[in-house]
Amino acid sequence: MGLLAHFLRGPHKKTTLLLTRAGPVENPHHLLYSHPGLPLALEGREALLALLPLLRRFPIAHVYAADSLAEAEAAGLLAGALGVPHTLLPELRERHWGLWEGKSFAEVQTSFPEAVRAWLRDEAGFAPPQGESLLEAWARGKRAVKDLLVRHAGQALLLVGNCTLNRAALSLALPLPPEEGLRVEQDYARLSVVDFYGEEGVVKALNLGLD
C-alpha cells in the first residue's frame, strides 16, 4: 500500500524518530571499528551539544544508542542535557568487522586481497572474516528501530546512531536497499527527522544543523 492509500484511511498517530550520528571520534588513522569502537573527540562532544537548540524543539521522551564508546557517551551527554532517560542497546551497534576490526583499509587490502575483491563484487552480502555482512547489520538495526517505534508510539525519540544503523532506520521510510545506503549521507552530529504513522514513514529533514 502506498502512502496516499494509507493516509486516505484516516488520521494516524504520529511517532517522531530523530536520528543523529555520534562523532567525530578519535580516529586519526581512519581505522575500521564497530564495538567497543572509539571515544568521542572533543570536537564530537562540542558538535553534539550544539544540536541541543534543535533537539529542544521536539518533546523527546527517551534517548537510545548502542553500548559502544562514542554512542554511549553521546547518549548520556544529550539525555542529561535534555533531562530525559537514555538506554543503551547492543542491537544498535555498528556493523561488526570481525578480523578487520581496528585495521585501516590499506592493511585490509594487503592482508585480505581475495576477501576485498569478494566485497567489491557483493557489497551488501559480503561478511568480513568472523564479521557481519551489511545485510545482517541492516536487518538487525531495522528490527531494533521498529521495536522502539512500537514502544514509543505517539512520542518523539532520539536515536544516537552510526553510519550503518542510521541508514537502516531511514530505510524504514525510504525504499533504500543496503547496497545503496551510502547515497544518503549521514554526517556526524547532524539531525535527521522521520515521522512515522504506524509503519509508514515520511522523511522530514536530513542532516540539519545550526550553521
Coordinates of C-alpha atoms in Angstrom, one line a residue:
M1 CA 0.0 0.0 0.0
G2 CA 1.4 3.4 -0.9
L3 CA 1.4 6.4 1.3
L4 CA -1.7 8.0 -0.3
A5 CA -3.8 5.0 0.3
H6 CA -2.5 4.8 3.9
F7 CA -3.4 8.4 4.7
L8 CA -6.8 8.2 3.0
R9 CA -7.8 5.6 5.6
G10 CA -7.9 8.3 8.2
P11 CA -5.8 10.1 10.8
H12 CA -2.9 8.2 12.3
K13 CA -1.0 8.9 15.5
K14 CA 2.5 10.3 14.7
T15 CA 5.7 9.0 16.1
T16 CA 8.8 11.1 15.5
L17 CA 12.2 9.4 15.1
L18 CA 15.2 11.8 15.5
L19 CA 18.5 10.5 14.2
T20 CA 22.0 11.8 14.9
R21 CA 25.4 10.2 14.5
A22 CA 27.9 10.0 17.3
G23 CA 31.1 11.8 16.4
P24 CA 33.6 12.9 15.3
V25 CA 35.6 10.3 17.1
E26 CA 39.3 10.0 17.9
N27 CA 40.3 8.1 14.7
P28 CA 43.3 9.9 13.2
H29 CA 44.3 6.8 11.2
H30 CA 40.8 6.1 9.7
L31 CA 40.5 2.6 11.2
L32 CA 37.6 0.3 10.7
Y33 CA 35.8 0.0 14.0
S34 CA 32.5 -1.2 15.5
H35 CA 32.3 -2.3 19.1
P36 CA 33.6 -1.2 21.6
G37 CA 34.8 1.3 19.0
L38 CA 36.5 4.6 19.7
P39 CA 35.7 7.5 22.1
L40 CA 34.3 10.8 21.1
A41 CA 36.8 13.5 20.3
L42 CA 36.4 16.9 22.0
E43 CA 35.1 18.2 18.7
G44 CA 32.5 15.5 18.7
R45 CA 31.2 16.4 22.2
E46 CA 31.0 20.0 21.3
A47 CA 29.2 19.3 18.0
L48 CA 26.6 17.1 19.7
L49 CA 25.9 19.7 22.3
A50 CA 25.5 22.3 19.6
L51 CA 22.4 20.2 18.4
L52 CA 20.5 21.0 21.7
P53 CA 18.7 24.0 20.4
L54 CA 17.3 21.9 17.6
L55 CA 16.5 18.9 19.8
R56 CA 14.7 21.0 22.3
R57 CA 12.1 21.8 19.6
F58 CA 10.8 18.2 20.0
P59 CA 9.1 16.6 23.0
I60 CA 11.8 13.9 23.3
A61 CA 10.7 11.1 25.7
H62 CA 13.8 8.9 25.6
V63 CA 17.3 8.6 24.1
Y64 CA 18.7 5.3 22.7
A65 CA 22.1 4.3 21.5
A66 CA 24.4 1.4 21.1
D67 CA 26.5 0.3 24.1
S68 CA 29.7 1.3 22.2
L69 CA 32.1 4.0 23.4
A70 CA 31.1 7.0 21.2
E71 CA 27.4 6.3 21.1
A72 CA 27.1 5.6 24.8
E73 CA 29.0 8.8 25.7
A74 CA 26.9 10.8 23.2
A75 CA 23.6 9.4 24.5
G76 CA 24.5 10.2 28.1
L77 CA 25.6 13.7 27.2
L78 CA 22.4 14.6 25.3
A79 CA 20.0 12.8 27.6
G80 CA 21.5 14.6 30.6
A81 CA 21.2 18.0 28.9
L82 CA 17.6 17.2 27.8
G83 CA 16.6 15.8 31.2
V84 CA 15.3 12.5 29.8
P85 CA 16.3 8.9 30.3
H86 CA 18.6 7.0 28.0
T87 CA 19.1 3.3 27.2
L88 CA 22.0 1.5 25.6
L89 CA 21.2 -1.5 23.4
P90 CA 23.7 -3.8 21.8
E91 CA 21.4 -4.4 18.8
L92 CA 22.1 -0.8 17.8
R93 CA 25.8 -1.3 17.3
E94 CA 27.7 -0.6 14.1
R95 CA 28.4 -3.4 11.7
H96 CA 30.8 -5.9 13.2
W97 CA 34.1 -6.0 11.2
G98 CA 35.4 -9.3 12.6
L99 CA 39.1 -9.8 11.9
W100 CA 39.2 -6.4 10.1
E101 CA 38.4 -4.5 13.3
G102 CA 41.0 -1.9 14.2
K103 CA 42.7 -2.1 10.8
S104 CA 43.0 0.5 8.1
F105 CA 41.6 -0.2 4.6
A106 CA 45.1 -0.3 3.3
E107 CA 46.0 -3.0 5.8
V108 CA 42.9 -4.9 4.9
Q109 CA 43.7 -4.8 1.2
T110 CA 47.2 -6.1 1.9
S111 CA 46.2 -8.9 4.3
F112 CA 42.9 -10.0 2.7
P113 CA 43.1 -9.2 -1.0
E114 CA 40.7 -12.0 -2.1
A115 CA 38.1 -11.0 0.5
V116 CA 38.3 -7.4 -0.6
R117 CA 37.6 -8.5 -4.2
A118 CA 34.6 -10.5 -2.9
W119 CA 33.4 -7.4 -1.0
L120 CA 33.5 -5.3 -4.1
R121 CA 31.5 -7.9 -6.0
D122 CA 28.8 -8.2 -3.3
E123 CA 28.9 -5.1 -1.2
A124 CA 25.7 -5.9 0.8
G125 CA 26.0 -9.7 1.2
F126 CA 29.8 -10.0 1.9
A127 CA 30.8 -10.5 5.5
P128 CA 34.5 -10.0 6.7
P129 CA 36.1 -13.0 8.3
Q130 CA 34.3 -13.6 11.6
G131 CA 32.3 -10.4 10.9
E132 CA 28.9 -9.3 9.8
S133 CA 27.5 -8.5 6.4
L134 CA 25.8 -5.3 5.6
L135 CA 22.6 -7.2 5.1
E136 CA 22.8 -8.8 8.5
A137 CA 23.6 -5.4 10.2
W138 CA 20.9 -3.7 8.3
A139 CA 18.3 -6.3 9.3
R140 CA 19.4 -6.2 12.9
G141 CA 19.1 -2.4 13.0
K142 CA 15.7 -2.3 11.3
R143 CA 14.3 -4.8 13.8
A144 CA 15.6 -2.8 16.7
V145 CA 14.3 0.5 15.5
K146 CA 10.9 -1.0 14.6
D147 CA 10.6 -2.3 18.2
L148 CA 11.5 1.2 19.6
L149 CA 8.8 2.9 17.3
V150 CA 6.2 0.5 18.7
R151 CA 7.4 1.1 22.3
H152 CA 7.2 4.9 21.9
A153 CA 4.1 5.1 19.6
G154 CA 2.8 8.7 19.6
Q155 CA 6.0 10.1 21.1
A156 CA 9.4 11.5 19.9
L157 CA 12.5 9.6 20.5
L158 CA 16.2 10.3 19.8
L159 CA 18.4 7.6 18.4
V160 CA 22.2 8.3 18.6
G161 CA 23.3 6.0 15.8
N162 CA 26.2 5.3 13.5
C163 CA 26.8 5.0 9.8
T164 CA 25.0 1.7 9.2
L165 CA 22.2 2.0 11.8
N166 CA 21.0 5.4 10.7
R167 CA 20.7 4.4 7.1
A168 CA 18.9 1.2 8.1
A169 CA 16.5 3.4 10.2
L170 CA 15.9 5.7 7.2
S171 CA 15.2 2.7 5.0
L172 CA 12.0 2.1 7.1
A173 CA 10.7 5.2 5.4
L174 CA 12.6 5.2 2.1
P175 CA 12.8 2.4 -0.5
L176 CA 16.6 2.2 0.1
P177 CA 18.4 -1.1 -0.4
P178 CA 21.5 -1.7 1.8
E179 CA 23.9 -1.6 -1.2
E180 CA 22.7 2.0 -2.0
G181 CA 22.8 3.3 1.6
L182 CA 25.9 5.4 1.0
R183 CA 23.8 7.6 -1.3
V184 CA 22.1 9.1 1.8
E185 CA 24.8 11.0 3.7
Q186 CA 24.7 10.8 7.5
D187 CA 27.1 13.3 8.8
Y188 CA 28.4 13.4 12.4
A189 CA 26.4 15.4 14.9
R190 CA 23.6 16.4 12.5
L191 CA 19.9 15.8 12.9
S192 CA 17.6 13.8 10.6
V193 CA 13.8 13.7 11.3
V194 CA 11.4 11.0 10.3
D195 CA 7.7 11.0 11.2
F196 CA 6.0 7.6 11.3
Y197 CA 2.3 6.9 11.1
G198 CA 2.1 3.3 12.1
E199 CA 4.7 1.6 9.9
E200 CA 4.6 4.3 7.2
G201 CA 7.4 6.8 7.5
V202 CA 7.9 10.3 6.0
V203 CA 11.4 11.9 5.9
K204 CA 11.0 15.4 7.2
A205 CA 14.7 16.5 7.2
L206 CA 18.2 15.2 6.6
N207 CA 21.4 16.4 8.2
L208 CA 20.0 19.5 10.0
G209 CA 22.4 21.8 11.8
L210 CA 22.5 25.3 13.1
D211 CA 25.2 26.6 10.7

